[in-house]
Tab-separated table of C-alpha atoms in Angstrom:
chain	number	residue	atom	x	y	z
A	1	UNK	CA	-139.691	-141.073	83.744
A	2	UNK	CA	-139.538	-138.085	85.936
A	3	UNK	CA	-136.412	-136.308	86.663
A	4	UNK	CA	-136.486	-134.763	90.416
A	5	UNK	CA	-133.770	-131.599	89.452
A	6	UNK	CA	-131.670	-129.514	87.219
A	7	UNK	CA	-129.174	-131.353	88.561
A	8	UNK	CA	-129.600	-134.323	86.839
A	9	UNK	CA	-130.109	-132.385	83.303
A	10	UNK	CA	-127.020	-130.789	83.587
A	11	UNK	CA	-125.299	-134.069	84.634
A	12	UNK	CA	-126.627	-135.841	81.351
A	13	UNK	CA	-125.443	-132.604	79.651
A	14	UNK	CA	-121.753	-133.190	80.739
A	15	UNK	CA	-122.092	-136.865	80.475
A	16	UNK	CA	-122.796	-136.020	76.465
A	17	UNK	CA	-119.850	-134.351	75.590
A	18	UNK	CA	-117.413	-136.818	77.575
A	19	UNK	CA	-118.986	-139.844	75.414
A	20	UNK	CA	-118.135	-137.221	72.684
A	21	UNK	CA	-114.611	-137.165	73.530
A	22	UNK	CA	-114.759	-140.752	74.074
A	23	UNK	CA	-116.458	-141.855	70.558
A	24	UNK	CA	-114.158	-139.843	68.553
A	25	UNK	CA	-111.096	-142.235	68.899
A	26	UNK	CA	-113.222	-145.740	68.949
A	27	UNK	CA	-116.191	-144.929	66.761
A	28	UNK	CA	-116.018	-141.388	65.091
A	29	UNK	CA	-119.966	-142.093	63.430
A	30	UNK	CA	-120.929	-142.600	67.099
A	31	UNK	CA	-118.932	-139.159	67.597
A	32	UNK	CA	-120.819	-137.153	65.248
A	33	UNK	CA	-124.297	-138.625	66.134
A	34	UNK	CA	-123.957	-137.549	69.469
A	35	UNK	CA	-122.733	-134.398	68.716
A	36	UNK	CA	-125.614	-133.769	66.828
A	37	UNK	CA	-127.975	-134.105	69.701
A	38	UNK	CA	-125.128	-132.188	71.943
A	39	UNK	CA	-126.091	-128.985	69.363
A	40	UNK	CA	-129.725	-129.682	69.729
A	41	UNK	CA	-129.680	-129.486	73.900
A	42	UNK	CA	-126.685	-127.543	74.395
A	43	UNK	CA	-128.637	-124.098	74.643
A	44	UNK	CA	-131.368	-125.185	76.425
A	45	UNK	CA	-130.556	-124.315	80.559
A	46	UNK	CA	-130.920	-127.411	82.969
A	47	UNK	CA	-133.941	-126.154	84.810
A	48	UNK	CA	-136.048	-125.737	80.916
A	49	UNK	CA	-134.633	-129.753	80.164
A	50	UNK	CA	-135.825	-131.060	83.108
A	51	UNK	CA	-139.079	-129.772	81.625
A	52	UNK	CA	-138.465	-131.591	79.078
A	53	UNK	CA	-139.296	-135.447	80.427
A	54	UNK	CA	-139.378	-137.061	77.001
A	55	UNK	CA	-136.275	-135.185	76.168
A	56	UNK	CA	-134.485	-136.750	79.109
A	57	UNK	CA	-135.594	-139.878	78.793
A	58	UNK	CA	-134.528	-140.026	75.298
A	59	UNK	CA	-130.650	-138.749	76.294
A	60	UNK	CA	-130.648	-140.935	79.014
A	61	UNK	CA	-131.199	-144.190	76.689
A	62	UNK	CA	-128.787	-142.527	74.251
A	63	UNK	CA	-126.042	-142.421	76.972
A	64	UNK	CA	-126.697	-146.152	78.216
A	65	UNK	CA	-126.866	-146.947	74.716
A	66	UNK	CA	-123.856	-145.328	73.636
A	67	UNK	CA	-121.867	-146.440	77.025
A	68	UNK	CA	-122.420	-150.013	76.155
A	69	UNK	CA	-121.143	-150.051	72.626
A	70	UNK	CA	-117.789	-148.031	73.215
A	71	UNK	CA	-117.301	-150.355	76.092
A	72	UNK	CA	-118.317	-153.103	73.477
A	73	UNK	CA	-116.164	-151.782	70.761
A	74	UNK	CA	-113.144	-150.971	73.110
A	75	UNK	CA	-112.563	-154.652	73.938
A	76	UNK	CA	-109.475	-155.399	72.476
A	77	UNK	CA	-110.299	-158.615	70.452
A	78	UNK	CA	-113.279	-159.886	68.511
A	79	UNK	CA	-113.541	-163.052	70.691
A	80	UNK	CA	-113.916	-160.342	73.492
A	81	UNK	CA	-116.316	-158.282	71.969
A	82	UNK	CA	-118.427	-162.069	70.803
A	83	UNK	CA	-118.093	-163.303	74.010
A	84	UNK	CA	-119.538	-159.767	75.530
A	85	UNK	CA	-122.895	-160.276	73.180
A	86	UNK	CA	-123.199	-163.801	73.980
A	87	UNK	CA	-123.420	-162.670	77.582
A	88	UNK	CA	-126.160	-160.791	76.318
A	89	UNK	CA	-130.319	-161.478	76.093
A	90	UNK	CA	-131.624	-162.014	72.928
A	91	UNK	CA	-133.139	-158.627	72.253
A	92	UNK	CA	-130.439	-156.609	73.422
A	93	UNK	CA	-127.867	-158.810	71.626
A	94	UNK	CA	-130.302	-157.568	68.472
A	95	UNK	CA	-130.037	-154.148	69.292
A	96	UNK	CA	-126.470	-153.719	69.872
A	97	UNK	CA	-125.257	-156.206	67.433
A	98	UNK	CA	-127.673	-154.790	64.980
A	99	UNK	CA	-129.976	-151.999	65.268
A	100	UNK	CA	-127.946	-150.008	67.187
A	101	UNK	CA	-124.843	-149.417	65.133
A	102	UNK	CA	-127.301	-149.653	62.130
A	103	UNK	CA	-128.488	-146.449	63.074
A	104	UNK	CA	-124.749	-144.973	64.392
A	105	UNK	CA	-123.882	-145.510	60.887
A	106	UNK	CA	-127.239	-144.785	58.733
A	107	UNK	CA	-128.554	-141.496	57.667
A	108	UNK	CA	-131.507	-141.201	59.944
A	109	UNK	CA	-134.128	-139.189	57.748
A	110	UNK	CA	-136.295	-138.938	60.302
A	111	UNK	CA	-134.098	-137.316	63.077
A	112	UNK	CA	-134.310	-134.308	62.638
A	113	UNK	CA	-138.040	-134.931	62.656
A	114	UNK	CA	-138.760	-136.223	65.593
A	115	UNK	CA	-136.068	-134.122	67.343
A	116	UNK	CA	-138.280	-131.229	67.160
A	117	UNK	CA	-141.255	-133.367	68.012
A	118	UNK	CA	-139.574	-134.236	71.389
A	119	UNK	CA	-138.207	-130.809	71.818
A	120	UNK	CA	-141.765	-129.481	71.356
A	121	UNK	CA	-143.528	-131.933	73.730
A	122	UNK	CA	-145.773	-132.680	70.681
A	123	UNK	CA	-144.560	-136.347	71.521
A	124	UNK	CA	-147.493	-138.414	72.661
A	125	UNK	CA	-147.794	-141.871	72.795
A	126	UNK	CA	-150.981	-142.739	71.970
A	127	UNK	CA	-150.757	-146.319	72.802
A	128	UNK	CA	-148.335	-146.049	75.568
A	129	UNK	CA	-150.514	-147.723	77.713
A	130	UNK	CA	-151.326	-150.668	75.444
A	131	UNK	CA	-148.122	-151.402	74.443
A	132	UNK	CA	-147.083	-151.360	78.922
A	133	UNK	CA	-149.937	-153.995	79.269
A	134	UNK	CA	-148.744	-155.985	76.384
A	135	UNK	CA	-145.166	-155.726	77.709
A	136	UNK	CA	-146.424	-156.622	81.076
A	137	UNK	CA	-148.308	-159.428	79.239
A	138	UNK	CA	-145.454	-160.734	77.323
A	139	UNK	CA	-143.147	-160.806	80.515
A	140	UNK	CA	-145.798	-163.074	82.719
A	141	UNK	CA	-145.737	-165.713	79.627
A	142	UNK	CA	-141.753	-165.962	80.305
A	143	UNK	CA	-141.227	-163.719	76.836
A	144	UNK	CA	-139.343	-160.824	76.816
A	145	UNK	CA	-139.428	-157.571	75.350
A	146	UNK	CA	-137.036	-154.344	74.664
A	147	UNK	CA	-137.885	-150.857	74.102
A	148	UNK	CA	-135.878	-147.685	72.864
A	149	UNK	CA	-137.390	-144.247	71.174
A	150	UNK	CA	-134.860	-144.461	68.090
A	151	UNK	CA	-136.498	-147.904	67.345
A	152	UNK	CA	-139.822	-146.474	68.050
A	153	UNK	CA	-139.567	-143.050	66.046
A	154	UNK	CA	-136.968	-143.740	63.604
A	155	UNK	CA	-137.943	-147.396	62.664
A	156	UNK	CA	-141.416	-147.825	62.983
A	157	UNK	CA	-140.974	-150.250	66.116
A	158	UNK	CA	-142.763	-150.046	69.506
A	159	UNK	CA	-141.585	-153.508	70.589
A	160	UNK	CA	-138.907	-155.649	69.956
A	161	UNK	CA	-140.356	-158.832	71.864
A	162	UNK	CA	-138.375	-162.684	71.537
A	163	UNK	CA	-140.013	-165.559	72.673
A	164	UNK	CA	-138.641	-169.540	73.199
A	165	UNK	CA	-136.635	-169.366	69.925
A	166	UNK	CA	-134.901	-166.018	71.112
A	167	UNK	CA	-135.545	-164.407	67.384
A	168	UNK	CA	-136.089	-161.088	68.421
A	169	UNK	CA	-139.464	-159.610	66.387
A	170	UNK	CA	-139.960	-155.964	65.730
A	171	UNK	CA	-143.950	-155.075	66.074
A	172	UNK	CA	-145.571	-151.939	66.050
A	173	UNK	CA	-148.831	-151.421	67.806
A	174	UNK	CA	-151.365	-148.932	66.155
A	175	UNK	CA	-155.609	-148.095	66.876
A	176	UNK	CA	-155.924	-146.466	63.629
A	177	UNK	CA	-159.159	-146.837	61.761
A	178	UNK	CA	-159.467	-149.810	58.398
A	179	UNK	CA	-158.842	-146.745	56.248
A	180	UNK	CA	-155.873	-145.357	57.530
A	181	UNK	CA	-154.320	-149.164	58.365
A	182	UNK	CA	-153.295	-150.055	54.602
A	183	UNK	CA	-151.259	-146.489	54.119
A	184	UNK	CA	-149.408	-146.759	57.698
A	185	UNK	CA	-149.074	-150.636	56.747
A	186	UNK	CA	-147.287	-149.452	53.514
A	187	UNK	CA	-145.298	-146.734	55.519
A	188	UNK	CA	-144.362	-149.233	57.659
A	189	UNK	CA	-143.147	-152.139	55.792
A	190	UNK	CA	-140.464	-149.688	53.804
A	191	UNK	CA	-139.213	-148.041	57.455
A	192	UNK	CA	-138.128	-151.959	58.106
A	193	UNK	CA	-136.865	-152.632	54.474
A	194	UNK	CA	-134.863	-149.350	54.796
A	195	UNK	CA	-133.159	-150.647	57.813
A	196	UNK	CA	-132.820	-154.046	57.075
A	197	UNK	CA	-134.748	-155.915	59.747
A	198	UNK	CA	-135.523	-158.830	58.264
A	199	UNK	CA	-139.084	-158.934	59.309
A	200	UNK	CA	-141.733	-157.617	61.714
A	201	UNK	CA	-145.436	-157.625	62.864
A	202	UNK	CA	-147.667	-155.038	62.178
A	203	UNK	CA	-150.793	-154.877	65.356
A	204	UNK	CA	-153.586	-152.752	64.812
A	205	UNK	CA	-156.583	-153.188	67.928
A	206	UNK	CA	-159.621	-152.352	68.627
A	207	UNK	CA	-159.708	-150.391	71.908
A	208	UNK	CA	-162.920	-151.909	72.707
A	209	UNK	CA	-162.520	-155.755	72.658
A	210	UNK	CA	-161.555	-155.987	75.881
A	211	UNK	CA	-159.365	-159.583	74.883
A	212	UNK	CA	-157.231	-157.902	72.641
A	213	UNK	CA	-154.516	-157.661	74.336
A	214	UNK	CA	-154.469	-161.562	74.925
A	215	UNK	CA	-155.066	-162.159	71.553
A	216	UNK	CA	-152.352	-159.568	70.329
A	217	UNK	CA	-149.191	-161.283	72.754
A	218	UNK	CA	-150.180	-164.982	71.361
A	219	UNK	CA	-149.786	-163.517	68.139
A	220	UNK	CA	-146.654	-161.773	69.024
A	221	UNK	CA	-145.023	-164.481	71.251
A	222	UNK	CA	-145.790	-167.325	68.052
A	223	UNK	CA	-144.647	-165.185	65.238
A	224	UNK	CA	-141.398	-164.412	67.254
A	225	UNK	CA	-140.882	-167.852	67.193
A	226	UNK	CA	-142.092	-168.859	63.731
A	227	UNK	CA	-142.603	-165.720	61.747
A	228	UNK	CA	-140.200	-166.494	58.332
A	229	UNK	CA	-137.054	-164.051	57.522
A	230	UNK	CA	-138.205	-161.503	54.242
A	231	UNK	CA	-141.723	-161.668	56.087
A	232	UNK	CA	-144.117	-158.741	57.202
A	233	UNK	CA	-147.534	-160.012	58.655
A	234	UNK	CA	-150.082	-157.864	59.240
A	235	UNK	CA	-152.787	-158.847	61.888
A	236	UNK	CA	-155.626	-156.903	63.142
């Protein structure tokens, strides 16, 4: 995502600290995980953010994000706030409803982390372009799929896809080597234990079999469907 001017930096700047303001009466957690990120941008000048893309993209999703569930959590009623969710798609009824606040309300080891990652552009997605084809993939069989960097860095997730059954799967998508695949298996599996999701796929591809990618979306699409809760399959 590329952001034309400072403008826009310094917008999502000001944007942050009303949400801030916001949070602290209807979800104080909320409050102080935003004002964490507030003291990790605040110093930085508009013009050196918009350098930043990853940066920026990642506040911007925090602000939609964030928008959403005070608006969620102001509704006065819990029929209200049910009725706003059932409005919702699958995946984003998973991520709100679930993931989301899980992560409001968790201590997020990795944050700090990956904050500095982003901050230092070391942030590459390696498989950025496999997991847009797969996306692509998934949406031209009718699926659908949802994306967020706290899923991706903090819980091991580069895809939440749902199929027919709308039960939203968390997958992550990796091209690392036999060797390497049972340790970041392992690593895996206990990111989704320690935030509860209930089960997941784990991908790893070849970059040179060029049906992979076909292959990889059946796999996803049926195990969204069928995949058993307490369940973390493993396909390569």
């Amino acid at each position: 995502m590329k952001v034309g001017h400072s403008l826009q930096a310094k917008e999502i700047k000001d944007q942050l600290k009303s949400l801030i303001e916001q949070a602290s009466s209807i979800d104080p957690n909320l409050a102080r995980r935003l004002d964490e990120i507030n003291r990790w941008v605040k110093n930085i000048k508009p013009g050196s953010l918009t350098a930043k893309p990853f940066v920026l993209a990642f506040l911007l999703e925090v602000i939609t994000d964030s928008t959403i569930w005070l608006a969620i959590k102001s509704l006065p009623c819990q029929e209200e706030q049910k009725a706003k969710f059932e409005q919702m798609t699958p995946n984003e009824r998973y991520w709100y409803g679930y993931l989301f606040p899980k992560w409001i309300n968790a201590t997020d080891s990795k944050f700090y982390i990956w904050k500095q990652k982003l901050m230092a552009g070391e942030f590459n997605q390696v498989d950025d372009d496999i997991i847009k084809s797969i996306a692509q993939d998934i949406v031209s069989r009718e699926g659908s799929f949802w994306q967020r960097y706290i899923a991706d860095l903090s819980m091991a997730t580069d895809l939440i896809v749902s199929n027919r059954q709308a039960k939203p799967l968390c997958i992550q998508v990796t091209s690392v080597s036999e060797e390497f695949n049972h340790q970041k298996y392992h690593y895996w599996k206990t990111t989704l234990h320690l935030w509860e999701i209930e089960r997941g796929l784990f991908v790893s591809y070849s970059p040179h079999d060029a049906n992979f990618i076909n292959q990889l979306v059946n796999v996803a699409l049926y195990n969204s469907d069928y995949l058993a809760g307490g369940k973390y399959l493993k396909f390569s």
